[in-house]
Coordinates of C-alpha atoms and ligand atoms in Angstrom, one line a residue:
Chain A
X1 CA -1.5 -4.4 -12.2
X2 CA -3.4 -3.8 -9.0
X3 CA -2.8 -7.0 -6.8
X4 CA -4.0 -6.7 -2.8
X5 CA -2.8 -8.5 0.5
X6 CA -5.6 -9.4 2.8
X7 CA -7.0 -11.4 5.1
X8 CA -10.1 -11.8 7.0
X9 CA -8.7 -10.5 10.4
X10 CA -5.4 -8.9 11.1
X11 CA -2.2 -10.2 12.7
X12 CA -1.6 -13.1 9.8
X13 CA 1.2 -12.0 8.4
X14 CA -0.4 -9.4 5.6
X15 CA 2.3 -6.6 6.4
X16 CA 5.1 -9.4 6.5
X17 CA 4.2 -10.4 2.9
X18 CA 3.4 -7.2 1.7
X19 CA 6.7 -5.6 2.5
X20 CA 9.3 -8.3 2.1
X21 CA 7.1 -9.3 -1.4
X22 CA 7.6 -5.6 -2.6
X23 CA 11.5 -5.6 -1.4
X24 CA 12.0 -9.2 -3.3
X25 CA 10.2 -8.0 -6.5
X26 CA 12.0 -4.9 -6.9
X27 CA 15.1 -6.6 -6.0
X28 CA 14.5 -8.8 -9.2
X29 CA 13.9 -5.9 -11.0
X30 CA 10.5 -5.0 -11.4
X31 CA 9.4 -1.4 -10.9
X32 CA 6.9 -1.6 -7.8
X33 CA 4.7 0.9 -5.6
X34 CA 3.3 -0.8 -2.4
X35 CA 0.6 1.4 -0.8
X36 CA -0.5 0.6 3.0
X37 CA -4.1 1.2 3.2
X38 CA -4.5 -0.1 6.1
X39 CA -5.5 3.4 7.2
X40 CA -6.5 2.7 11.0
X41 CA -3.4 0.8 11.5
X42 CA -0.6 1.6 8.8
X43 CA 2.5 -0.4 9.7
X44 CA 4.4 -1.1 6.6
X45 CA 6.1 1.6 7.0
X46 CA 7.9 0.8 9.9
X47 CA 9.9 -1.8 8.3
X48 CA 10.9 0.5 5.2
X49 CA 13.2 3.0 5.2
X50 CA 13.6 5.8 2.4
X51 CA 13.1 9.6 1.7
X52 CA 9.7 11.2 1.8
X53 CA 9.3 13.0 -1.7
X54 CA 5.9 14.0 -0.6
X55 CA 3.1 14.3 2.1
X56 CA -0.5 15.7 1.6
X57 CA -3.2 15.9 3.7
X58 CA -6.1 14.4 2.5
X59 CA -10.4 15.7 3.0
X60 CA -13.6 14.8 2.6
X61 CA -16.6 17.2 2.0
X62 CA -18.9 17.8 5.2
X63 CA -21.8 20.2 5.6
X64 CA -21.7 23.3 7.8
X65 CA -24.3 25.3 8.8
X66 CA -24.7 29.1 8.0
X67 CA -26.7 30.4 10.8
X68 CA -27.6 33.9 9.1
X69 CA -29.2 32.3 5.9
X70 CA -31.2 29.1 7.4
X71 CA -34.9 29.4 8.0
X72 CA -35.0 26.3 10.1
X73 CA -37.6 24.4 8.3
X74 CA -35.9 21.1 9.6
X75 CA -35.8 19.7 6.2
X76 CA -32.1 18.6 6.4
X77 CA -32.7 17.0 9.5
X78 CA -35.4 14.5 7.8
X79 CA -33.3 14.4 4.7
X80 CA -30.1 12.8 6.4
X81 CA -30.4 9.0 6.1
X82 CA -27.1 9.0 8.8
X83 CA -28.7 11.5 11.7
X84 CA -26.2 13.5 11.1
X85 CA -28.0 16.7 11.1
X86 CA -30.4 17.5 14.3
X87 CA -32.3 20.4 14.6
X88 CA -32.4 21.2 18.6
X89 CA -34.4 24.5 19.1
X90 CA -32.9 27.2 17.0
X91 CA -29.8 25.5 16.5
X92 CA -28.9 22.9 13.5
X93 CA -26.2 20.6 14.9
X94 CA -23.9 18.6 12.5
X95 CA -22.1 15.6 13.3
X96 CA -19.2 15.4 10.8
X97 CA -18.4 11.9 11.9
X98 CA -21.8 10.2 11.0
X99 CA -22.2 12.2 7.9
X100 CA -21.5 10.3 4.7
X101 CA -20.9 13.1 2.6
X102 CA -23.8 12.4 0.0
X103 CA -24.5 16.4 -0.5
X104 CA -28.8 15.8 0.0
X105 CA -29.0 18.1 2.9
X106 CA -26.7 21.0 1.2
X107 CA -28.1 20.6 -2.5
X108 CA -31.8 20.0 -1.1
X109 CA -31.5 23.4 1.0
X110 CA -33.7 26.1 0.0
X111 CA -32.1 28.2 1.9
X112 CA -28.6 27.4 0.7
X113 CA -27.8 27.1 4.3
X114 CA -25.2 24.4 4.8
X115 CA -22.4 24.6 2.4
X116 CA -20.3 21.7 2.1
X117 CA -16.9 22.2 3.7
X118 CA -13.6 20.3 3.6
X119 CA -12.5 18.8 6.8
X120 CA -9.2 16.9 7.0
X121 CA -9.2 13.1 7.5
X122 CA -5.8 11.9 7.1
X123 CA -2.4 12.0 5.4
X124 CA -0.6 10.3 2.5
X125 CA 2.8 10.1 2.1
X126 CA 5.0 8.9 -0.9
X127 CA 8.3 7.7 -0.2
X128 CA 11.0 6.5 -2.3
X129 CA 13.4 3.2 -0.5
X130 CA 16.3 1.9 -1.8
X131 CA 14.3 0.1 -4.6
X132 CA 10.6 0.7 -4.9
X133 CA 8.2 3.3 -4.2
X134 CA 5.7 3.3 -0.9
X135 CA 3.0 5.2 -0.3
X136 CA 1.5 5.5 3.2
X137 CA -2.1 6.2 3.9
X138 CA -2.9 7.4 7.6
X139 CA -6.7 8.0 8.9
X140 CA -6.5 10.7 11.7
X141 CA -7.3 9.4 15.6
X142 CA -10.7 10.2 15.8
X143 CA -11.8 9.8 12.3
X144 CA -14.5 6.8 11.9
X145 CA -14.6 6.5 8.3
X146 CA -11.8 4.6 6.9
X147 CA -13.2 4.4 3.1
X148 CA -12.9 8.0 1.9
X149 CA -9.3 8.0 2.4
X150 CA -8.8 4.6 0.8
X151 CA -10.5 5.7 -2.4
X152 CA -8.2 9.0 -2.3
X153 CA -5.2 6.3 -2.1
X154 CA -6.1 4.3 -4.8
X155 CA -6.9 6.9 -7.0
X156 CA -3.5 8.6 -6.4
X157 CA -1.8 5.4 -7.2
X158 CA -3.8 5.2 -10.6
X159 CA -2.7 8.6 -11.4
X160 CA 0.8 8.0 -10.6
X161 CA 2.0 4.7 -11.5
X162 CA 1.2 3.0 -15.2
X163 CA 0.0 0.1 -15.1
X164 CA 3.1 -1.9 -16.0
X165 CA 4.3 -1.2 -12.6
X166 CA 3.2 -4.0 -10.1
X167 CA 0.9 -2.0 -7.5
X168 CA 0.7 -4.0 -4.4
X169 CA -1.6 -3.0 -1.8
X170 CA -1.7 -3.9 2.1
X171 CA -5.2 -4.3 2.7
X172 CA -7.0 -3.0 5.8
X173 CA -8.2 -6.4 7.5
X174 CA -12.1 -7.7 7.7
X175 CA -14.4 -8.0 5.6
X176 CA -16.4 -4.9 6.1
X177 CA -16.8 -1.9 3.7
X178 CA -13.2 -0.7 3.8
X179 CA -12.1 -4.3 2.3
X180 CA -14.7 -4.1 -0.2
X181 CA -13.6 -0.5 -1.4
X182 CA -10.6 -2.1 -1.9
X183 CA -11.0 -5.1 -3.2
X184 CA -13.3 -4.2 -6.0
X185 CA -10.0 -2.2 -7.6
X186 CA -8.0 -5.0 -7.8
X187 CA -7.2 -7.2 -10.6
X188 CA -6.3 -9.8 -7.9
X189 CA -6.0 -10.3 -4.1
X190 CA -3.5 -12.7 -2.1
X191 CA -5.2 -13.8 1.0
X192 CA -3.0 -14.7 3.9
X193 CA -4.1 -17.1 6.5
X194 CA -2.6 -19.0 9.3
X195 CA -3.5 -23.1 9.6
X196 CA -5.4 -22.7 13.1
X197 CA -9.1 -22.9 13.7
X198 CA -9.0 -19.1 13.9
X199 CA -7.3 -18.7 10.7
X200 CA -9.3 -20.9 8.7
X201 CA -13.0 -19.2 10.2
X202 CA -11.5 -15.6 8.9
X203 CA -10.1 -17.3 6.0
X204 CA -13.9 -18.7 4.7
X205 CA -14.9 -15.1 5.4
X206 CA -12.1 -13.6 3.5
X207 CA -13.1 -15.7 0.5
X208 CA -17.0 -15.1 0.6
X209 CA -16.3 -11.5 0.4
X210 CA -14.0 -12.1 -2.6
X211 CA -17.0 -14.3 -4.1
X212 CA -18.9 -11.5 -3.2
X213 CA -16.9 -8.8 -5.3
X214 CA -16.0 -10.9 -7.7
X215 CA -11.9 -10.6 -7.5
X216 CA -9.9 -13.3 -8.5
X217 CA -7.7 -14.2 -5.5
X218 CA -5.8 -17.2 -4.2
X219 CA -4.0 -17.8 -0.6
X220 CA -0.9 -18.1 0.9
X221 CA -0.2 -19.9 4.4
X222 CA 1.9 -18.0 6.5
X223 CA 3.4 -20.1 9.9
X224 CA 2.6 -23.1 7.8
X225 CA 3.4 -26.2 10.7
X226 CA 1.5 -24.6 13.3
X227 CA -2.0 -25.9 14.2
X228 CA -3.4 -28.1 11.8
X229 CA -4.1 -29.3 8.3
X230 CA -8.0 -27.9 7.8
X231 CA -6.8 -25.1 6.0
X232 CA -4.8 -26.9 3.3
X233 CA -8.2 -29.3 2.9
X234 CA -10.5 -26.6 2.7
X235 CA -8.9 -24.7 -0.3
X236 CA -8.6 -28.1 -2.0
X237 CA -12.3 -29.0 -1.6
X238 CA -12.8 -24.9 -2.4
X239 CA -10.2 -25.4 -5.6
X240 CA -8.3 -22.4 -4.1
X241 CA -4.6 -21.9 -5.2
X242 CA -2.1 -22.1 -2.3
X243 CA 0.5 -20.1 -4.0
X244 CA 3.4 -20.7 -1.2
X245 CA 4.0 -21.3 2.5
X246 CA 5.7 -19.2 4.8
X247 CA 7.1 -21.4 7.7
X248 CA 6.3 -21.1 11.4
X249 CA 10.0 -20.2 12.5
X250 CA 10.6 -18.0 15.7
X251 CA 13.3 -16.6 13.6
X252 CA 10.8 -15.0 11.2
X253 CA 9.2 -13.2 14.2
X254 CA 12.2 -12.1 15.7
X255 CA 13.1 -10.1 12.6
X256 CA 10.0 -8.8 12.1
X257 CA 9.6 -7.6 15.8
X258 CA 12.5 -5.3 15.1
X259 CA 11.1 -4.0 12.3
X260 CA 13.1 -6.0 9.8
X261 CA 12.7 -7.7 6.1
X262 CA 12.7 -11.6 7.4
X263 CA 13.5 -13.1 3.7
X264 CA 16.5 -11.5 3.6
X265 CA 18.8 -14.6 4.4
X266 CA 16.1 -17.0 5.1
X267 CA 16.0 -19.9 2.2
X268 CA 12.6 -20.8 3.1
X269 CA 10.6 -17.4 3.3
X270 CA 12.6 -16.4 -0.6
X271 CA 11.2 -19.6 -1.8
X272 CA 7.7 -18.7 -0.7
X273 CA 8.0 -15.5 -2.2
X274 CA 9.6 -16.7 -5.7
X275 CA 6.4 -18.9 -5.8
X276 CA 4.2 -15.6 -5.4
X277 CA 6.2 -14.0 -7.9
X278 CA 6.0 -16.4 -10.5
X279 CA 2.3 -16.6 -10.2
X280 CA 2.1 -13.1 -10.4
X281 CA 4.3 -13.3 -13.6
X282 CA 1.5 -15.7 -14.9
X283 CA -0.9 -13.0 -14.2
X284 CA 0.7 -10.6 -16.3
X285 CA 1.1 -13.1 -19.0
X286 CA -2.7 -13.7 -19.5
X287 CA -3.5 -10.0 -18.8
Chain B
X1 CA -22.3 -4.0 37.2
X2 CA -18.6 -3.4 35.3
X3 CA -17.8 -3.6 31.7
X4 CA -14.2 -4.9 30.8
X5 CA -13.4 -4.0 27.4
X6 CA -10.2 -6.0 25.8
X7 CA -9.1 -4.6 22.8
X8 CA -5.7 -4.7 20.8
X9 CA -5.6 -2.0 17.5
X10 CA -3.1 -4.3 16.0
X11 CA -4.5 -7.8 15.1
X12 CA -3.3 -11.1 15.7
X13 CA -1.9 -10.4 19.4
X14 CA -3.9 -12.7 21.1
X15 CA -6.8 -11.0 22.5
X16 CA -9.5 -13.6 21.4
X17 CA -7.5 -16.1 23.5
X18 CA -6.7 -13.9 26.3
X19 CA -10.4 -12.7 26.8
X20 CA -11.7 -16.4 26.6
X21 CA -9.6 -16.9 29.4
X22 CA -10.6 -14.4 31.5
X23 CA -14.3 -15.7 30.3
X24 CA -13.7 -19.2 31.8
X25 CA -12.2 -17.9 35.0
X26 CA -14.9 -15.4 35.5
X27 CA -17.6 -18.3 34.8
X28 CA -20.6 -17.6 37.1
X29 CA -20.9 -14.3 37.5
X30 CA -19.4 -12.5 33.8
X31 CA -21.6 -12.0 30.5
X32 CA -19.5 -12.7 27.9
X33 CA -19.9 -10.4 24.6
X34 CA -18.1 -11.1 21.2
X35 CA -17.7 -7.5 19.7
X36 CA -15.3 -8.4 16.9
X37 CA -18.0 -8.6 14.8
X38 CA -16.1 -8.1 11.5
X39 CA -14.0 -11.4 12.6
X40 CA -15.7 -12.8 15.2
X41 CA -13.7 -16.0 17.0
X42 CA -14.4 -16.1 20.8
X43 CA -16.9 -18.8 19.8
X44 CA -14.5 -21.4 18.6
X45 CA -13.1 -20.9 22.2
X46 CA -16.3 -20.5 24.2
X47 CA -18.7 -23.1 22.4
X48 CA -22.2 -22.0 22.7
X49 CA -25.0 -23.9 23.0
X50 CA -28.9 -23.0 22.8
X51 CA -28.4 -20.6 20.5
X52 CA -31.3 -18.1 19.8
X53 CA -30.5 -15.8 16.7
X54 CA -32.0 -13.0 15.1
X55 CA -31.3 -10.8 12.2
X56 CA -29.9 -7.2 12.7
X57 CA -31.3 -4.6 10.3
X58 CA -29.7 -1.6 9.6
X59 CA -28.7 0.9 6.3
X60 CA -30.8 0.4 3.2
X61 CA -29.8 0.4 -0.5
X62 CA -31.8 1.8 -3.5
X63 CA -33.8 0.2 -5.5
X64 CA -35.4 1.6 -9.1
X65 CA -38.7 0.4 -10.4
X66 CA -38.0 -0.2 -13.8
X67 CA -41.5 0.3 -15.3
X68 CA -41.5 3.5 -13.1
X69 CA -38.5 5.3 -14.5
X70 CA -38.5 7.8 -16.9
X71 CA -34.6 7.7 -17.9
X72 CA -34.1 11.5 -17.0
X73 CA -31.0 10.2 -15.3
X74 CA -31.0 12.8 -12.2
X75 CA -30.1 9.9 -9.8
X76 CA -26.9 9.0 -11.4
X77 CA -26.0 12.7 -11.6
X78 CA -26.8 13.1 -7.9
X79 CA -25.2 10.4 -6.6
X80 CA -21.7 11.2 -5.4
X81 CA -21.1 7.3 -5.2
X82 CA -21.7 6.8 -8.6
X83 CA -23.7 4.0 -7.6
X84 CA -26.3 4.6 -10.3
X85 CA -24.4 4.0 -14.0
X86 CA -26.6 3.9 -17.4
X87 CA -26.2 0.7 -18.1
X88 CA -28.2 -1.2 -21.4
X89 CA -30.1 1.4 -21.8
X90 CA -31.5 1.5 -18.0
X91 CA -30.4 3.2 -14.8
X92 CA -29.1 0.3 -12.5
X93 CA -28.2 0.7 -9.1
X94 CA -24.7 -1.2 -8.3
X95 CA -25.6 -2.5 -4.1
X96 CA -22.0 -2.4 -3.3
X97 CA -21.3 1.0 -4.4
X98 CA -24.5 2.4 -2.9
X99 CA -24.0 4.0 0.5
X100 CA -27.8 4.3 1.5
X101 CA -27.9 8.2 1.6
X102 CA -31.4 8.2 -0.4
X103 CA -30.7 11.2 -2.1
X104 CA -31.9 9.8 -5.8
X105 CA -35.3 8.6 -3.9
X106 CA -35.6 12.2 -2.9
X107 CA -35.2 13.9 -6.2
X108 CA -36.5 11.1 -8.6
X109 CA -39.5 12.8 -10.1
X110 CA -41.3 9.3 -11.1
X111 CA -40.9 8.5 -7.7
X112 CA -39.4 5.4 -9.0
X113 CA -36.9 4.7 -6.4
X114 CA -37.5 2.9 -3.0
X115 CA -35.0 2.7 -0.3
X116 CA -35.1 -0.8 1.0
X117 CA -34.0 -2.0 4.2
X118 CA -30.4 -4.4 4.6
X119 CA -30.4 -7.1 6.6
X120 CA -26.6 -6.5 7.5
X121 CA -25.8 -9.2 10.2
X122 CA -27.1 -11.6 12.7
X123 CA -27.2 -11.8 16.6
X124 CA -26.8 -14.6 18.5
X125 CA -27.7 -15.8 22.2
X126 CA -26.4 -18.4 23.8
X127 CA -24.9 -20.0 26.7
X128 CA -20.8 -20.8 26.5
X129 CA -20.0 -24.0 27.7
X130 CA -18.9 -22.5 31.2
X131 CA -22.5 -21.7 31.7
X132 CA -22.1 -17.8 31.1
X133 CA -24.7 -16.3 29.1
X134 CA -22.8 -15.0 25.4
X135 CA -24.0 -12.7 23.3
X136 CA -22.2 -12.7 19.4
X137 CA -22.6 -11.5 16.3
X138 CA -21.9 -12.0 12.6
X139 CA -21.8 -9.3 10.3
X140 CA -22.4 -9.8 6.9
X141 CA -19.8 -9.4 4.0
X142 CA -19.9 -6.1 3.3
X143 CA -22.2 -4.6 5.0
X144 CA -21.7 -1.2 6.8
X145 CA -22.2 0.0 10.1
X146 CA -20.5 -2.6 12.2
X147 CA -20.3 0.0 14.9
X148 CA -24.2 -0.2 15.3
X149 CA -23.8 -3.8 15.3
X150 CA -21.5 -3.9 18.3
X151 CA -23.4 -1.1 20.1
X152 CA -26.6 -3.6 19.7
X153 CA -24.2 -7.0 21.2
X154 CA -23.0 -5.1 24.0
X155 CA -26.6 -3.5 25.0
X156 CA -28.0 -6.7 24.8
X157 CA -24.8 -8.3 27.1
X158 CA -25.7 -5.7 29.4
X159 CA -29.2 -6.3 29.4
X160 CA -28.9 -10.1 29.9
X161 CA -26.5 -9.1 33.1
X162 CA -29.4 -7.1 34.3
X163 CA -31.6 -9.6 34.0
X164 CA -29.9 -12.5 35.4
X165 CA -28.0 -10.4 38.2
X166 CA -24.4 -11.2 36.9
X167 CA -21.5 -8.8 38.1
X168 CA -19.7 -8.1 34.8
X169 CA -19.8 -7.6 31.2
X170 CA -16.3 -9.0 29.6
X171 CA -16.3 -7.8 26.0
X172 CA -13.8 -8.9 22.9
X173 CA -13.3 -5.3 21.0
X174 CA -13.1 -4.8 18.0
X175 CA -9.7 -4.0 16.0
X176 CA -8.6 -0.6 14.6
X177 CA -9.6 2.8 15.6
X178 CA -12.5 3.4 13.4
X179 CA -16.1 3.0 14.3
X180 CA -16.7 -0.4 15.5
X181 CA -13.9 0.3 18.6
X182 CA -15.3 3.8 19.4
X183 CA -18.7 1.8 19.7
X184 CA -16.7 -1.1 21.7
X185 CA -15.2 1.4 24.1
X186 CA -18.1 3.6 24.7
X187 CA -19.6 2.5 28.3
X188 CA -17.0 0.7 28.9
X189 CA -15.4 0.5 32.8
X190 CA -12.0 -0.7 32.3
X191 CA -10.1 -1.2 28.9
X192 CA -7.2 -4.2 28.5
X193 CA -4.8 -3.6 25.7
X194 CA -3.2 -6.6 24.5
X195 CA -0.1 -6.1 22.5
X196 CA 2.8 -7.9 21.6
X197 CA 6.9 -6.7 21.8
X198 CA 6.8 -5.6 18.1
X199 CA 7.7 -2.2 16.2
X200 CA 3.8 -2.8 15.1
X201 CA 2.4 -3.9 18.3
X202 CA 4.2 -0.8 19.6
X203 CA 3.1 1.6 17.1
X204 CA -0.4 0.3 17.2
X205 CA -0.6 0.4 20.9
X206 CA 0.3 3.9 21.1
X207 CA -2.2 4.7 18.4
X208 CA -5.5 3.1 20.1
X209 CA -4.2 4.7 23.3
X210 CA -4.6 7.9 21.8
X211 CA -8.0 6.8 21.3
X212 CA -8.8 5.3 24.5
X213 CA -7.3 8.1 26.4
X214 CA -10.4 10.3 25.1
X215 CA -12.6 8.0 26.7
X216 CA -10.7 8.6 30.0
X217 CA -11.6 4.9 31.2
X218 CA -9.1 3.0 33.5
X219 CA -6.5 1.0 31.1
X220 CA -4.5 -1.8 31.8
X221 CA -2.5 -3.8 29.3
X222 CA -1.0 -7.3 28.9
X223 CA 2.4 -8.0 26.8
X224 CA 1.5 -11.5 24.9
X225 CA 5.1 -13.1 23.3
X226 CA 7.4 -10.8 25.7
X227 CA 10.4 -12.9 25.2
X228 CA 10.2 -12.8 21.6
X229 CA 12.1 -9.1 21.5
X230 CA 13.4 -7.6 24.8
X231 CA 14.2 -4.3 24.2
X232 CA 11.0 -3.8 22.3
X233 CA 9.2 -5.3 25.4
X234 CA 11.3 -2.9 27.6
X235 CA 10.0 -0.1 25.2
X236 CA 6.4 -0.8 25.9
X237 CA 6.8 -1.0 29.7
X238 CA 8.2 2.6 29.5
X239 CA 5.5 3.6 27.8
X240 CA 3.1 2.0 29.7
X241 CA 4.6 3.6 32.9
X242 CA 4.5 7.1 31.4
X243 CA 0.9 6.9 30.6
X244 CA -0.7 5.7 33.6
X245 CA -1.2 2.5 32.5
X246 CA -1.5 -0.8 34.4
X247 CA 0.9 -3.6 33.1
X248 CA -1.1 -6.4 34.1
X249 CA 0.9 -9.6 33.3
X250 CA 3.6 -10.9 30.4
X251 CA 2.9 -13.9 28.5
X252 CA 5.8 -15.2 26.8
X253 CA 6.3 -16.7 22.9
X254 CA 4.2 -19.6 23.4
X255 CA 3.1 -21.9 21.2
X256 CA 0.7 -24.0 23.5
X257 CA -1.9 -21.0 22.6
X258 CA -2.2 -22.4 19.3
X259 CA -2.1 -25.7 20.6
X260 CA -5.1 -25.1 22.8
X261 CA -6.8 -23.2 19.8
X262 CA -6.7 -26.4 17.8
X263 CA -8.8 -28.2 20.3
X264 CA -11.0 -25.1 21.1
X265 CA -9.3 -24.4 24.7
X266 CA -8.2 -21.8 26.6
X267 CA -4.7 -22.2 28.4
X268 CA -6.7 -22.0 31.8
X269 CA -8.6 -25.0 31.1
X270 CA -5.1 -27.3 31.1
X271 CA -4.6 -28.8 34.1
X272 CA -1.6 -27.7 35.9
X273 CA -1.3 -24.9 33.6
X274 CA 1.0 -22.1 34.7
X275 CA -1.2 -19.5 33.2
X276 CA -4.2 -20.5 35.6
X277 CA -2.4 -18.6 38.2
X278 CA -1.3 -15.8 36.0
X279 CA -4.7 -14.9 34.7
X280 CA -6.3 -15.5 37.9
X281 CA -4.4 -12.8 39.5
X282 CA -4.8 -10.7 36.2
X283 CA -8.4 -11.1 36.4
X284 CA -9.1 -9.8 39.8
X285 CA -7.0 -7.2 39.4
X286 CA -9.8 -6.2 36.5
X287 CA -12.8 -6.8 38.5
Ligands
SF4_1 S1 -24.0 15.5 3.3 FE1 -25.3 13.7 3.2 S2 -24.9 12.3 5.4 FE2 -23.7 14.0 5.4 S3 -25.3 15.2 6.9 FE3 -25.7 16.0 4.7 S4 -27.5 14.6 3.9 FE4 -26.4 13.8 5.7
SF4_2 S1 -34.3 9.9 -11.1 FE1 -35.6 8.5 -11.0 S2 -36.8 8.5 -13.1 FE2 -34.9 9.3 -13.3 S3 -33.4 8.2 -14.1 FE3 -33.5 7.9 -11.9 S4 -34.9 6.2 -11.2 FE4 -35.3 7.1 -13.3

């Protein structure tokens, strides 16, 4: 089962829930793999220790210019919908950061002067922590497109773990293409939010996103008790399940600040994880 | 005209509340631009009025004219994004998967595929509650090209500043290190990094700063929730010093920020607030 932990914006407790939930579920005897797909700002690893069992550099394909073969017809410039290729005088310039890797320029070039070549975009690291597997997917600085790395990471999980394993994914925040890429491939999504006006606003966007993709979802409220009741009211009106509430507690923030797992020894937070885990069990039974 | 961009790498550090506070103090000579187009929250604190709005069009999606299609399947084979499967005896474009590269349209022998422009967002022009002009935007769900929308918001805000003779453009920047934040930073005169003393706060600060460094823009930093973890705060300060980042000021862990947010206010608007002085001084250093 693929379950993503997502939120309309960052900083609502996505990583806190992902890491604590993975550790908790593994503690109940389940086989768990957690994958950090927040490739622009991967944070989960900061909360986990373990042994790295594999690292691999990931690549994506972009065209390169073969000057000798090129007949300077300029067709590639009109072919590329993303303005990633420009003909300037007798030079063809390629802007890899704008290229989406569609192969059109390369395959339609009559002179075969634009072979596709691999460029490195990021690193995937597979780790064994104390009781579950962890995969980090990290975009190189200067790489602007998260989606190719995200899809490779999900494919890696698919190839390495069978479906009985609980596969948790720390999703990128927002509502744009990276989130869609993740959400498309999930069985279930947990949306984390705070009960504040910003939290509600961003939750609404996240709900819209999930409904657009069509993946079933429910909400976990983080920092419950701060702010107001608008998130609760909204969920009730929209018939959205609230799986659990993590209390607003400076202690949780403190443990988080130094990279600890806050649920350990925290009764109310453990109860919240229990509720989430019960829900996951229910999903598995139904599946 | 000077452009001041506030970014944070990690979400949830209080970037928007801080930007809004500066926006309130700078009213009179500052145009406000919300470039966090994925999860724009600034308007909830700035209460913009007299809004004029327009669609933002970018990118395209393939549409197949089923009557013209001769079922050769070439589009499906060239599509690198598996966006044209054969379902129920027809080739069908899955809009969510379509990247808009237009390769299929170029090679379809029956000329059955059209690339149709997409409305991916909406841009709003208004007056904030302080009377200051404001430009913000909303990216539609799952849309691409948030980088382009960010560039558009900045361009429009600058045009407004030019036209009305304002001295500053204050930008609430995008999170992450991908294309939207690159667009946020392009053309900035000063960058303000907002961070928090947590392992992830430090990690994301370093990552986003690696990107900022490439732009060679004077950089300042605000540490929010500074008393949450004094060790981490110290580590942050050491990093700032070593990297020539001006440490603007600290903000303590204070739930008043959330209380103000619930009321749609910034902390500097609270009569007698201790933050007024701090932000005022900070703002003077930035401009
Ligand atoms: S592969 Fe596609 S996106 Fe990349 S440069 Fe060629 S035509 Fe443009
Ligand atoms: S390439 Fe054109 S004719 Fe062939 S299957 Fe696709 S749409 Fe139909």
